[in-house]
CSV table of C-alpha atoms in Angstrom, one decimal:
chain,number,residue,atom,x,y,z
A,1266,MET,CA,-16.4,-34.9,23.5
A,1267,GLY,CA,-14.8,-33.5,26.7
A,1268,THR,CA,-12.5,-36.5,26.8
A,1269,VAL,CA,-11.5,-36.0,23.2
A,1270,VAL,CA,-10.7,-32.3,23.6
A,1271,ALA,CA,-8.8,-33.1,26.8
A,1272,SER,CA,-6.8,-35.8,25.0
A,1273,LEU,CA,-6.0,-33.4,22.2
A,1274,PHE,CA,-4.5,-30.7,24.4
A,1275,GLY,CA,-2.9,-33.3,26.7
A,1276,LEU,CA,-1.1,-35.1,23.9
A,1277,LEU,CA,-0.1,-31.9,22.1
A,1278,PHE,CA,1.3,-30.0,25.1
A,1279,GLY,CA,2.7,-33.2,26.6
A,1280,THR,CA,4.8,-33.9,23.5
A,1281,LEU,CA,5.8,-30.2,23.3
A,1282,ALA,CA,6.9,-30.2,27.0
A,1283,ALA,CA,8.9,-33.4,26.3
A,1284,GLY,CA,11.0,-31.4,23.9
A,1285,ALA,CA,9.6,-32.7,20.6
A,1286,TRP,CA,9.7,-30.5,17.5
A,1287,ILE,CA,6.4,-28.8,16.6
A,1288,GLY,CA,5.8,-30.9,13.5
A,1289,ILE,CA,6.5,-34.1,15.3
A,1290,ALA,CA,4.2,-33.1,18.2
A,1291,LEU,CA,1.4,-32.3,15.8
A,1292,LEU,CA,1.8,-35.6,14.0
A,1293,THR,CA,2.0,-37.6,17.2
A,1294,THR,CA,-1.1,-36.0,18.5
A,1295,ALA,CA,-3.0,-36.8,15.3
A,1296,ILE,CA,-1.9,-40.4,15.3
A,1297,GLY,CA,-2.9,-40.7,19.0
A,1298,LEU,CA,-6.3,-39.3,18.5
A,1299,ALA,CA,-6.9,-41.5,15.5
A,1300,ALA,CA,-5.8,-44.6,17.3
A,1301,PHE,CA,-7.9,-44.0,20.4
A,1302,PHE,CA,-11.1,-42.4,19.1
A,1303,THR,CA,-11.5,-43.6,15.5
A,1304,HIS,CA,-11.4,-46.8,13.5
A,1305,ILE,CA,-9.2,-45.2,10.8
A,1306,PRO,CA,-6.6,-47.8,9.4
A,1307,ILE,CA,-3.6,-45.6,10.2
A,1308,ASP,CA,-1.1,-47.8,8.5
A,1309,ARG,CA,-2.9,-47.6,5.2
A,1310,LEU,CA,-4.4,-44.2,5.1
A,1311,PHE,CA,-1.7,-42.0,6.7
A,1312,PRO,CA,1.0,-42.7,4.1
A,1313,GLN,CA,-1.4,-41.8,1.3
A,1314,TYR,CA,-2.5,-38.7,3.1
A,1315,ILE,CA,1.1,-37.6,3.7
A,1316,PHE,CA,1.9,-38.0,0.0
A,1317,ASN,CA,-1.2,-35.9,-1.0
A,1318,ILE,CA,-0.3,-33.1,1.4
A,1319,LEU,CA,3.4,-32.9,0.5
A,1320,THR,CA,2.6,-32.9,-3.3
A,1321,THR,CA,0.0,-30.1,-3.1
A,1322,PRO,CA,0.8,-27.9,-6.1
A,1323,ASP,CA,0.6,-24.6,-4.1
A,1324,LEU,CA,3.2,-26.0,-1.7
A,1325,VAL,CA,5.9,-26.1,-4.5
A,1326,ALA,CA,6.3,-22.3,-4.2
A,1327,LEU,CA,7.4,-22.6,-0.5
A,1328,PRO,CA,10.8,-24.2,-0.9
A,1329,LEU,CA,11.5,-22.0,-4.0
A,1330,PHE,CA,10.9,-18.8,-2.0
A,1331,ILE,CA,13.0,-20.1,0.8
A,1332,LEU,CA,15.8,-20.8,-1.7
A,1333,MET,CA,15.5,-17.4,-3.1
A,1334,GLY,CA,15.8,-15.9,0.3
A,1335,GLU,CA,19.0,-17.8,0.9
A,1336,PHE,CA,20.5,-16.3,-2.2
A,1337,LEU,CA,19.4,-12.8,-1.4
A,1338,PHE,CA,20.8,-13.0,2.1
A,1339,ARG,CA,24.3,-13.3,0.6
A,1340,THR,CA,24.0,-10.5,-1.9
A,1341,LYS,CA,24.8,-6.7,-1.5
A,1342,LEU,CA,21.1,-5.8,-1.8
A,1343,SER,CA,21.1,-4.0,1.6
A,1344,GLN,CA,23.8,-1.5,0.5
A,1345,ALA,CA,22.0,-0.9,-2.8
A,1346,LEU,CA,18.6,-0.3,-1.0
A,1347,PHE,CA,20.2,2.2,1.4
A,1348,SER,CA,22.1,4.2,-1.3
A,1349,GLY,CA,19.0,4.2,-3.6
A,1350,LEU,CA,16.5,5.3,-0.9
A,1351,ALA,CA,18.5,7.7,1.3
A,1352,PRO,CA,18.4,10.8,-1.0
A,1353,TRP,CA,14.6,10.5,-1.2
A,1354,ALA,CA,14.0,9.7,2.4
A,1355,GLY,CA,15.9,12.9,3.4
A,1356,LEU,CA,12.9,14.9,2.2
A,1357,LEU,CA,10.6,13.6,4.9
A,1358,PRO,CA,10.5,14.4,8.7
A,1359,GLY,CA,12.5,11.6,10.2
A,1360,ARG,CA,14.9,11.6,7.3
A,1361,LEU,CA,16.8,8.3,6.9
A,1362,LEU,CA,14.6,6.5,9.4
A,1363,HIS,CA,12.2,6.0,6.5
A,1364,VAL,CA,14.8,3.9,4.8
A,1365,ASN,CA,13.9,1.1,7.3
A,1366,ILE,CA,10.3,1.3,6.4
A,1367,VAL,CA,10.6,1.6,2.6
A,1368,GLY,CA,13.6,-0.8,2.4
A,1369,CYS,CA,11.7,-3.5,4.3
A,1370,SER,CA,8.6,-2.9,2.1
A,1371,ILE,CA,10.7,-3.4,-1.0
A,1372,PHE,CA,12.6,-6.4,0.3
A,1373,ALA,CA,9.3,-7.9,1.5
A,1374,ALA,CA,8.1,-7.9,-2.1
A,1375,ILE,CA,11.0,-10.2,-2.9
A,1376,SER,CA,11.8,-12.5,0.0
A,1377,GLY,CA,8.5,-13.6,1.7
A,1378,SER,CA,10.3,-13.8,5.1
A,1379,SER,CA,10.2,-11.5,8.0
A,1380,ALA,CA,13.5,-12.5,9.6
A,1381,ALA,CA,15.3,-12.3,6.2
A,1382,THR,CA,13.8,-8.8,5.6
A,1383,THR,CA,15.0,-7.6,9.0
A,1384,GLN,CA,18.4,-9.1,8.6
A,1385,VAL,CA,19.1,-7.9,5.1
A,1386,VAL,CA,17.8,-4.4,5.6
A,1387,GLY,CA,19.1,-4.0,9.2
A,1388,ARG,CA,22.7,-5.0,8.7
A,1389,MET,CA,23.2,-1.9,6.6
A,1390,THR,CA,20.7,0.7,7.9
A,1391,LEU,CA,21.2,0.2,11.6
A,1392,LYS,CA,24.9,0.7,11.5
A,1393,GLU,CA,24.6,3.7,9.3
A,1394,LEU,CA,21.8,5.4,11.3
A,1395,LEU,CA,23.5,4.9,14.6
A,1396,ASN,CA,26.8,6.2,13.3
A,1397,ARG,CA,25.0,9.3,12.0
A,1398,GLY,CA,23.5,10.0,15.4
A,1399,TYR,CA,19.9,9.0,14.9
A,1400,SER,CA,17.9,7.9,18.0
A,1401,PRO,CA,18.5,4.2,18.7
A,1402,GLU,CA,14.9,4.1,20.0
A,1403,LEU,CA,13.4,4.9,16.6
A,1404,ALA,CA,16.1,3.3,14.5
A,1405,ILE,CA,15.8,-0.1,16.2
A,1406,GLY,CA,12.0,0.1,16.8
A,1407,SER,CA,11.2,1.0,13.2
A,1408,LEU,CA,13.4,-1.8,11.9
A,1409,ALA,CA,11.8,-4.4,14.2
A,1410,GLY,CA,8.3,-3.2,13.2
A,1411,ALA,CA,8.8,-2.8,9.5
A,1412,GLY,CA,10.7,-6.1,9.3
A,1413,THR,CA,7.4,-7.9,10.0
A,1414,LEU,CA,6.2,-6.7,6.6
A,1415,GLY,CA,8.1,-9.5,5.1
A,1416,PHE,CA,5.1,-11.7,5.8
A,1417,LEU,CA,2.3,-9.3,4.8
A,1418,ILE,CA,3.5,-7.9,1.5
A,1419,PRO,CA,3.5,-10.7,-1.0
A,1420,PRO,CA,5.0,-13.1,-1.8
A,1421,SER,CA,4.8,-14.6,1.7
A,1422,THR,CA,5.7,-18.0,3.1
A,1423,VAL,CA,3.1,-17.6,5.8
A,1424,MET,CA,0.4,-17.1,3.2
A,1425,ILE,CA,1.5,-20.2,1.3
A,1426,MET,CA,1.3,-22.2,4.5
A,1427,TYR,CA,-2.1,-20.8,5.4
A,1428,GLY,CA,-3.4,-21.3,1.9
A,1429,VAL,CA,-2.5,-25.0,1.9
A,1430,LEU,CA,-3.9,-25.6,5.4
A,1431,ALA,CA,-7.1,-23.6,4.8
A,1432,ASN,CA,-7.7,-24.7,1.2
A,1433,GLU,CA,-7.6,-21.0,0.1
A,1434,SER,CA,-6.1,-19.7,-3.2
A,1435,VAL,CA,-2.5,-18.6,-2.6
A,1436,LEU,CA,-2.8,-16.0,-5.5
A,1437,ARG,CA,-5.9,-14.5,-3.9
A,1438,LEU,CA,-4.0,-14.3,-0.5
A,1439,PHE,CA,-1.1,-12.6,-2.2
A,1440,THR,CA,-3.4,-10.1,-3.8
A,1441,ALA,CA,-5.2,-9.5,-0.5
A,1442,GLY,CA,-2.0,-8.6,1.2
A,1443,PHE,CA,-1.1,-5.6,-1.0
A,1444,ILE,CA,-3.4,-2.9,0.4
A,1445,PRO,CA,-3.0,-3.9,4.1
A,1446,GLY,CA,0.8,-4.1,3.6
A,1447,LEU,CA,1.1,-0.7,2.0
A,1448,LEU,CA,-1.3,0.9,4.6
A,1449,LEU,CA,0.6,-0.6,7.5
A,1450,ALA,CA,3.9,0.6,6.1
A,1451,SER,CA,2.4,4.0,5.6
A,1452,THR,CA,1.2,4.0,9.2
A,1453,PHE,CA,4.7,3.2,10.5
A,1454,GLY,CA,6.0,6.0,8.4
A,1455,ALA,CA,3.4,8.5,9.7
A,1456,TYR,CA,4.3,7.5,13.3
A,1457,ILE,CA,8.0,8.3,12.6
A,1458,MET,CA,7.1,11.6,11.1
A,1459,ILE,CA,4.9,12.6,14.0
A,1460,ARG,CA,7.4,11.5,16.7
A,1461,SER,CA,10.4,13.1,15.0
A,1462,SER,CA,8.4,16.3,14.5
A,1463,ILE,CA,7.4,16.5,18.2
A,1464,LYS,CA,10.8,15.5,19.5
A,1465,LYS,CA,13.4,17.1,17.3
A,1466,ASP,CA,16.5,15.5,18.9
A,1467,LEU,CA,15.5,12.0,17.6
A,1468,VAL,CA,17.1,13.1,14.3
A,1469,PRO,CA,20.5,14.8,14.3
A,1470,GLU,CA,20.6,18.4,13.2
A,1471,SER,CA,23.3,17.7,10.6
A,1472,GLU,CA,20.8,15.5,8.6
A,1473,ARG,CA,18.8,18.6,7.5
A,1474,ALA,CA,21.3,18.9,4.7
A,1475,LEU,CA,19.7,15.9,3.1
A,1476,ARG,CA,16.8,18.1,2.0
A,1477,HIS,CA,19.2,20.0,-0.3
A,1478,ILE,CA,20.5,17.1,-2.3
A,1479,PRO,CA,20.2,18.1,-6.1
A,1480,PHE,CA,17.3,16.5,-7.9
A,1481,ARG,CA,19.6,15.0,-10.5
A,1482,GLN,CA,21.5,13.2,-7.8
A,1483,ARG,CA,18.3,11.8,-6.4
A,1484,VAL,CA,17.3,10.4,-9.8
A,1485,ALA,CA,20.8,9.0,-10.3
A,1486,ALA,CA,20.5,7.1,-7.0
A,1487,LEU,CA,17.5,5.2,-8.3
A,1488,ARG,CA,19.9,3.1,-10.3
A,1489,ASP,CA,20.9,1.3,-7.1
A,1490,LEU,CA,17.4,0.0,-6.8
A,1491,ALA,CA,17.6,-1.8,-10.1
A,1492,PRO,CA,18.4,-5.3,-8.6
A,1493,ALA,CA,15.4,-5.1,-6.3
A,1494,MET,CA,13.1,-3.9,-9.0
A,1495,PHE,CA,14.4,-6.6,-11.3
A,1496,LEU,CA,13.5,-9.3,-8.7
A,1497,ILE,CA,10.0,-7.7,-8.1
A,1498,VAL,CA,9.3,-7.9,-11.8
A,1499,CYS,CA,10.5,-11.5,-11.9
A,1500,VAL,CA,8.2,-12.6,-9.1
A,1501,LEU,CA,5.2,-10.2,-8.8
A,1502,GLY,CA,5.3,-9.0,-12.4
A,1503,SER,CA,5.2,-12.5,-13.8
A,1504,MET,CA,2.3,-13.5,-11.5
A,1505,TYR,CA,0.1,-10.5,-12.1
A,1506,GLY,CA,1.0,-10.2,-15.7
A,1507,GLY,CA,-0.6,-13.6,-16.2
A,1508,LEU,CA,2.7,-15.2,-17.3
A,1509,ALA,CA,3.2,-17.5,-14.3
A,1510,THR,CA,1.5,-19.3,-11.4
A,1511,PRO,CA,2.9,-18.5,-7.9
A,1512,SER,CA,5.1,-21.6,-8.1
A,1513,GLU,CA,6.4,-20.6,-11.5
A,1514,ALA,CA,7.0,-17.1,-10.3
A,1515,ALA,CA,8.9,-18.4,-7.3
A,1516,ALA,CA,11.1,-20.4,-9.7
A,1517,LEU,CA,11.7,-17.2,-11.7
A,1518,GLY,CA,12.6,-15.5,-8.5
A,1519,VAL,CA,15.2,-18.1,-7.7
A,1520,VAL,CA,16.8,-17.6,-11.1
A,1521,GLY,CA,16.7,-13.8,-10.7
A,1522,ALA,CA,18.3,-14.0,-7.2
A,1523,PHE,CA,21.0,-16.3,-8.6
A,1524,LEU,CA,21.7,-13.8,-11.4
A,1525,VAL,CA,21.9,-10.8,-8.9
A,1526,ALA,CA,24.2,-12.7,-6.6
A,1527,LEU,CA,26.3,-13.7,-9.6
A,1528,PHE,CA,26.5,-10.2,-11.0
A,1529,GLN,CA,27.5,-8.9,-7.5
A,1530,LYS,CA,30.2,-11.6,-7.3
A,1531,ALA,CA,28.8,-12.9,-4.1
A,1532,LEU,CA,28.9,-16.6,-5.1
A,1533,SER,CA,31.5,-19.3,-4.5
A,1534,LEU,CA,31.4,-23.0,-4.0
A,1535,ARG,CA,31.3,-22.6,-0.2
A,1536,VAL,CA,28.5,-20.0,-0.4
A,1537,MET,CA,26.5,-22.3,-2.8
A,1538,ARG,CA,26.9,-25.1,-0.3
A,1539,ASP,CA,25.6,-22.9,2.6
A,1540,ILE,CA,22.7,-21.8,0.4
A,1541,VAL,CA,21.6,-25.4,-0.4
A,1542,LEU,CA,22.1,-26.6,3.2
A,1543,GLY,CA,20.2,-23.6,4.7
A,1544,ALA,CA,17.3,-24.1,2.2
A,1545,VAL,CA,17.1,-27.8,2.9
A,1546,GLN,CA,17.1,-27.4,6.6
A,1547,THR,CA,14.4,-24.7,6.6
A,1548,CYS,CA,12.2,-26.6,4.1
A,1549,SER,CA,12.5,-29.8,6.2
A,1550,VAL,CA,11.3,-28.1,9.4
A,1551,MET,CA,8.4,-26.3,7.7
A,1552,GLY,CA,7.4,-29.4,5.7
A,1553,ILE,CA,7.1,-31.4,8.9
A,1554,ILE,CA,5.0,-28.6,10.5
A,1555,ILE,CA,2.6,-28.4,7.5
A,1556,LEU,CA,2.3,-32.1,7.4
A,1557,GLY,CA,1.6,-32.4,11.1
A,1558,ALA,CA,-0.9,-29.6,11.1
A,1559,SER,CA,-2.8,-31.0,8.0
A,1560,VAL,CA,-3.1,-34.5,9.5
A,1561,LEU,CA,-4.2,-33.1,12.9
A,1562,GLY,CA,-6.7,-30.8,11.2
A,1563,ASN,CA,-8.2,-33.7,9.3
A,1564,ILE,CA,-8.5,-35.9,12.4
A,1565,THR,CA,-10.0,-33.1,14.6
A,1566,SER,CA,-12.6,-32.5,11.8
A,1567,THR,CA,-13.4,-36.2,11.7
A,1568,LEU,CA,-14.0,-36.1,15.5
A,1569,GLY,CA,-16.1,-33.0,15.3
A,1570,ILE,CA,-13.9,-30.9,17.6
A,1571,PRO,CA,-13.9,-27.7,15.5
A,1572,SER,CA,-17.7,-27.6,15.2
A,1573,THR,CA,-18.1,-28.3,18.9
A,1574,VAL,CA,-15.9,-25.5,19.9
A,1575,ALA,CA,-17.5,-23.2,17.3
A,1576,ASN,CA,-21.0,-24.0,18.8
A,1577,PHE,CA,-19.7,-23.3,22.3
A,1578,VAL,CA,-18.3,-19.9,21.4
A,1579,THR,CA,-21.4,-19.1,19.4
A,1580,GLU,CA,-23.6,-19.8,22.5
A,1581,MET,CA,-21.5,-17.1,24.3
A,1582,ASN,CA,-23.1,-14.5,21.9
A,1583,LEU,CA,-19.8,-12.7,21.4
A,1584,SER,CA,-20.0,-10.0,18.7
A,1585,PRO,CA,-17.6,-10.4,15.8
A,1586,ILE,CA,-15.4,-7.6,17.0
A,1587,LEU,CA,-15.2,-9.0,20.5
A,1588,LEU,CA,-14.3,-12.4,19.0
A,1589,ILE,CA,-11.4,-10.7,17.1
A,1590,VAL,CA,-10.3,-8.9,20.3
A,1591,ALA,CA,-10.3,-12.3,22.1
A,1592,LEU,CA,-8.3,-13.9,19.3
A,1593,ILE,CA,-5.7,-11.0,19.3
A,1594,ALA,CA,-5.3,-11.5,23.0
A,1595,LEU,CA,-4.9,-15.3,22.5
A,1596,TYR,CA,-2.3,-15.0,19.8
A,1597,LEU,CA,-0.4,-12.3,21.7
A,1598,ILE,CA,-0.1,-14.8,24.6
A,1599,LEU,CA,0.8,-17.7,22.3
A,1600,GLY,CA,3.4,-15.5,20.6
A,1601,THR,CA,5.4,-15.3,23.7
A,1602,ALA,CA,6.0,-19.1,23.6
A,1603,LEU,CA,5.4,-20.3,20.0
A,1604,GLU,CA,7.0,-19.3,16.6
A,1605,GLY,CA,4.5,-17.9,14.1
A,1606,PHE,CA,4.3,-21.0,11.8
A,1607,ALA,CA,3.7,-23.1,14.9
A,1608,MET,CA,0.8,-20.9,16.0
A,1609,ILE,CA,-1.0,-21.3,12.7
A,1610,ALA,CA,-0.4,-25.0,12.7
A,1611,THR,CA,-1.6,-25.7,16.2
A,1612,THR,CA,-4.7,-23.4,16.2
A,1613,LEU,CA,-6.1,-23.2,12.7
A,1614,PRO,CA,-8.1,-26.4,12.7
A,1615,VAL,CA,-10.1,-25.1,15.7
A,1616,VAL,CA,-10.1,-21.3,15.2
A,1617,LEU,CA,-11.0,-21.1,11.5
A,1618,PRO,CA,-14.6,-22.5,12.0
A,1619,LEU,CA,-15.1,-19.9,14.8
A,1620,VAL,CA,-14.2,-17.0,12.5
A,1621,GLU,CA,-16.3,-18.3,9.6
A,1622,ALA,CA,-19.3,-18.7,12.0
A,1623,ALA,CA,-18.8,-15.0,13.0
A,1624,GLY,CA,-19.2,-13.9,9.4
A,1625,PHE,CA,-15.5,-13.5,8.3
A,1626,ASP,CA,-14.4,-15.4,5.3
A,1627,LYS,CA,-11.2,-17.5,5.0
A,1628,LEU,CA,-9.4,-14.9,2.8
A,1629,TRP,CA,-9.8,-12.1,5.4
A,1630,PHE,CA,-8.8,-14.5,8.2
A,1631,GLY,CA,-5.7,-15.4,6.3
A,1632,ILE,CA,-4.5,-11.8,6.4
A,1633,PHE,CA,-5.5,-11.7,10.1
A,1634,MET,CA,-3.3,-14.7,10.8
A,1635,VAL,CA,-0.4,-13.1,8.9
A,1636,LEU,CA,-0.7,-10.0,11.1
A,1637,VAL,CA,-0.8,-12.0,14.4
A,1638,VAL,CA,2.2,-14.0,13.2
A,1639,GLU,CA,3.9,-10.7,12.6
A,1640,MET,CA,3.1,-9.7,16.2
A,1641,ALA,CA,4.7,-12.9,17.3
A,1642,GLN,CA,7.9,-11.8,15.5
A,1643,ILE,CA,8.2,-8.9,18.0
A,1644,THR,CA,6.7,-10.5,21.1
A,1645,PRO,CA,9.5,-11.8,23.5
A,1646,PRO,CA,10.9,-14.2,24.5
A,1647,VAL,CA,10.3,-16.1,21.2
A,1648,ALA,CA,10.8,-13.1,18.8
A,1649,PHE,CA,12.8,-13.9,15.7
A,1650,ASN,CA,13.1,-10.2,14.7
A,1651,PHE,CA,14.5,-9.4,18.1
A,1652,ALA,CA,17.1,-12.1,17.8
A,1653,VAL,CA,18.2,-10.7,14.4
A,1654,ILE,CA,18.5,-7.2,15.8
A,1655,GLN,CA,20.2,-8.3,18.9
A,1656,ASN,CA,22.8,-10.0,16.8
A,1657,ILE,CA,23.4,-6.8,14.8
A,1658,THR,CA,23.4,-4.3,17.7
A,1659,GLY,CA,24.2,-6.2,20.9
A,1660,ARG,CA,21.3,-4.6,22.7
A,1661,SER,CA,19.3,-6.5,25.3
A,1662,THR,CA,15.9,-8.1,24.5
A,1663,ALA,CA,14.3,-5.9,27.1
A,1664,TYR,CA,15.5,-2.7,25.4
A,1665,ILE,CA,14.5,-3.9,21.9
A,1666,ALA,CA,11.0,-4.9,23.3
A,1667,LYS,CA,10.6,-1.4,24.9
A,1668,VAL,CA,11.4,0.5,21.7
A,1669,THR,CA,9.3,-1.8,19.5
A,1670,PHE,CA,6.2,-1.6,21.7
A,1671,PRO,CA,4.7,1.5,19.9
A,1672,PHE,CA,4.9,-0.5,16.6
A,1673,LEU,CA,3.2,-3.5,18.2
A,1674,VAL,CA,0.4,-1.2,19.4
A,1675,ILE,CA,0.0,0.2,15.9
A,1676,MET,CA,-0.3,-3.4,14.5
A,1677,ILE,CA,-3.0,-4.3,17.1
A,1678,MET,CA,-5.0,-1.2,16.2
A,1679,PHE,CA,-4.5,-2.0,12.5
A,1680,VAL,CA,-6.0,-5.5,13.0
A,1681,LEU,CA,-9.0,-4.0,14.7
A,1682,LEU,CA,-9.4,-1.6,11.7
A,1683,LEU,CA,-9.4,-4.5,9.3
A,1684,ALA,CA,-12.0,-6.2,11.4
A,1685,LEU,CA,-14.3,-3.1,11.2
A,1686,PHE,CA,-13.6,-2.7,7.5
A,1687,PRO,CA,-12.9,-6.1,6.0
A,1688,GLN,CA,-13.2,-4.6,2.5
A,1689,ILE,CA,-9.6,-3.3,2.9
A,1690,VAL,CA,-8.6,-6.9,2.6
A,1691,THR,CA,-11.2,-8.3,0.2
A,1692,PHE,CA,-11.6,-5.3,-2.2
A,1693,LEU,CA,-8.6,-6.0,-4.5
A,1694,PRO,CA,-8.9,-9.8,-4.9
A,1695,ASP,CA,-12.7,-9.4,-5.4
A,1696,MET,CA,-12.1,-6.8,-8.1
A,1697,LEU,CA,-9.5,-8.9,-9.9
A,1698,TYR,CA,-10.9,-12.4,-9.5
A,1699,GLY,CA,-14.6,-11.9,-8.6
C-alpha cells in the first residue's frame, strides 16, 4: 500500500509541477494508478464513467449559476445595493462599513461565487467608502472577509461541486449553509461595531449625520433593493417554495438576471458574447476538475487508499476536535498554493472517510469544506479575493493580507465553533427534511 500511496502523490504533484491544469493532473493520476495497480479496462470503462459523471442531474445547476453570475457582473446591481443599504447602515456603529457585510450577504444569495460577490459589491462600496474618509483598513478588510460569503450563503457553486463528489444532496447542503452564513456575517458585523467603537477615527466624524436621515427616506431607499430581492425570490424562493429543483431554480435565476440586465440597459451584442464566452470558459475548467476528482476518487477507493489512511489516523487516537484543528492547518497551508475548487478535488477522496470515522457526517463536512475554501480565498499568494480587491484599489497583496487577517481569525474560530456544536449546521436541514 505504501507504493500505491507514494505513486498517488508522486503522479499528482509531478503533473502539477510540470504545469498541467488541476483537472488534467487529477485525471492523469487516476489513469496512471488504474493502469499500474488494477486490471480495470480503462479504454472501455472510463468513457462510460466520464459520461455518467458529467450527466449527473445535480451538476446541471453549476453552469447555470455561472451563467447567472456573468449576467449580474455586468449589471448596475452594486450601485443599487449601496443606495438601498446606506441609509439603514448609518444607524449602526461603523456606519457604511456594514454595507460591505450586508451587500455581500445579499449578493451571495444570488450569485454562488465568492470572487463575483467581492467584485460586484466592492467596485461600488470601496470607492465610496474611501472617498468619504473611512479607514482603508476596515473598508478593504471587511470586503475581503465578507466577499467569501458568496460560497457559504446558498446558492453556492462549491456546495454543488461537493455534493456531486461526496454524493450528498445539494438542496440539503444549500439549507445547511443558511444559519452558518448568517451567523458568520453577523460576527463580521459585530467585529466592525466593536473596532469602530473602540477606535473612533476609523469612521469619519461627518458620517454621524447618517443617523438623522428621515425614516421616510430610509423606506424609500428600499426600492433600490428590488432587483436583488427579485433574483432571490427567483432562485431561493422557487427552491424552498417547492416549485423548482436546484437546477430549475438556477435556470429561473438566469432568466431573472437576464431581465434585470435588460431592464438596466446593460446588454449589447458584444456584452452577450462576453457573457457566453466567460461562462463557457469557467464551466470547462470546473468540469475538468470535477471529472478528474471523481475518477481519482473512484480509483483510490478501489485501491483502498482512503480506508488505509483513515485507519492510520484512527490509530493515532486524535479526538474529533484535534482532527478538525489538524485539517484546518492542512487547508490553510494548501490554500497558499491551491485554488479552493482544486483543494476539494485533490483531498476529498482521502479526507472524507477520516471525518466520517471521527463521527462527523457528510453534510457537516460539506459546510466545513466551504469554510476552508473561503479561507483559501483570503490566503495569499493564491487568493482570488485579494486579486479582485487589488484590481479595484491598487493596494499591495501584503497590505490586503494584513488588514484581512482579523477576518481570517474570525473564520478559523467560527469553524471550531461549528465543530463543537455541529447542530448549527444540521438543525435546519434535519428539521425540514428529516
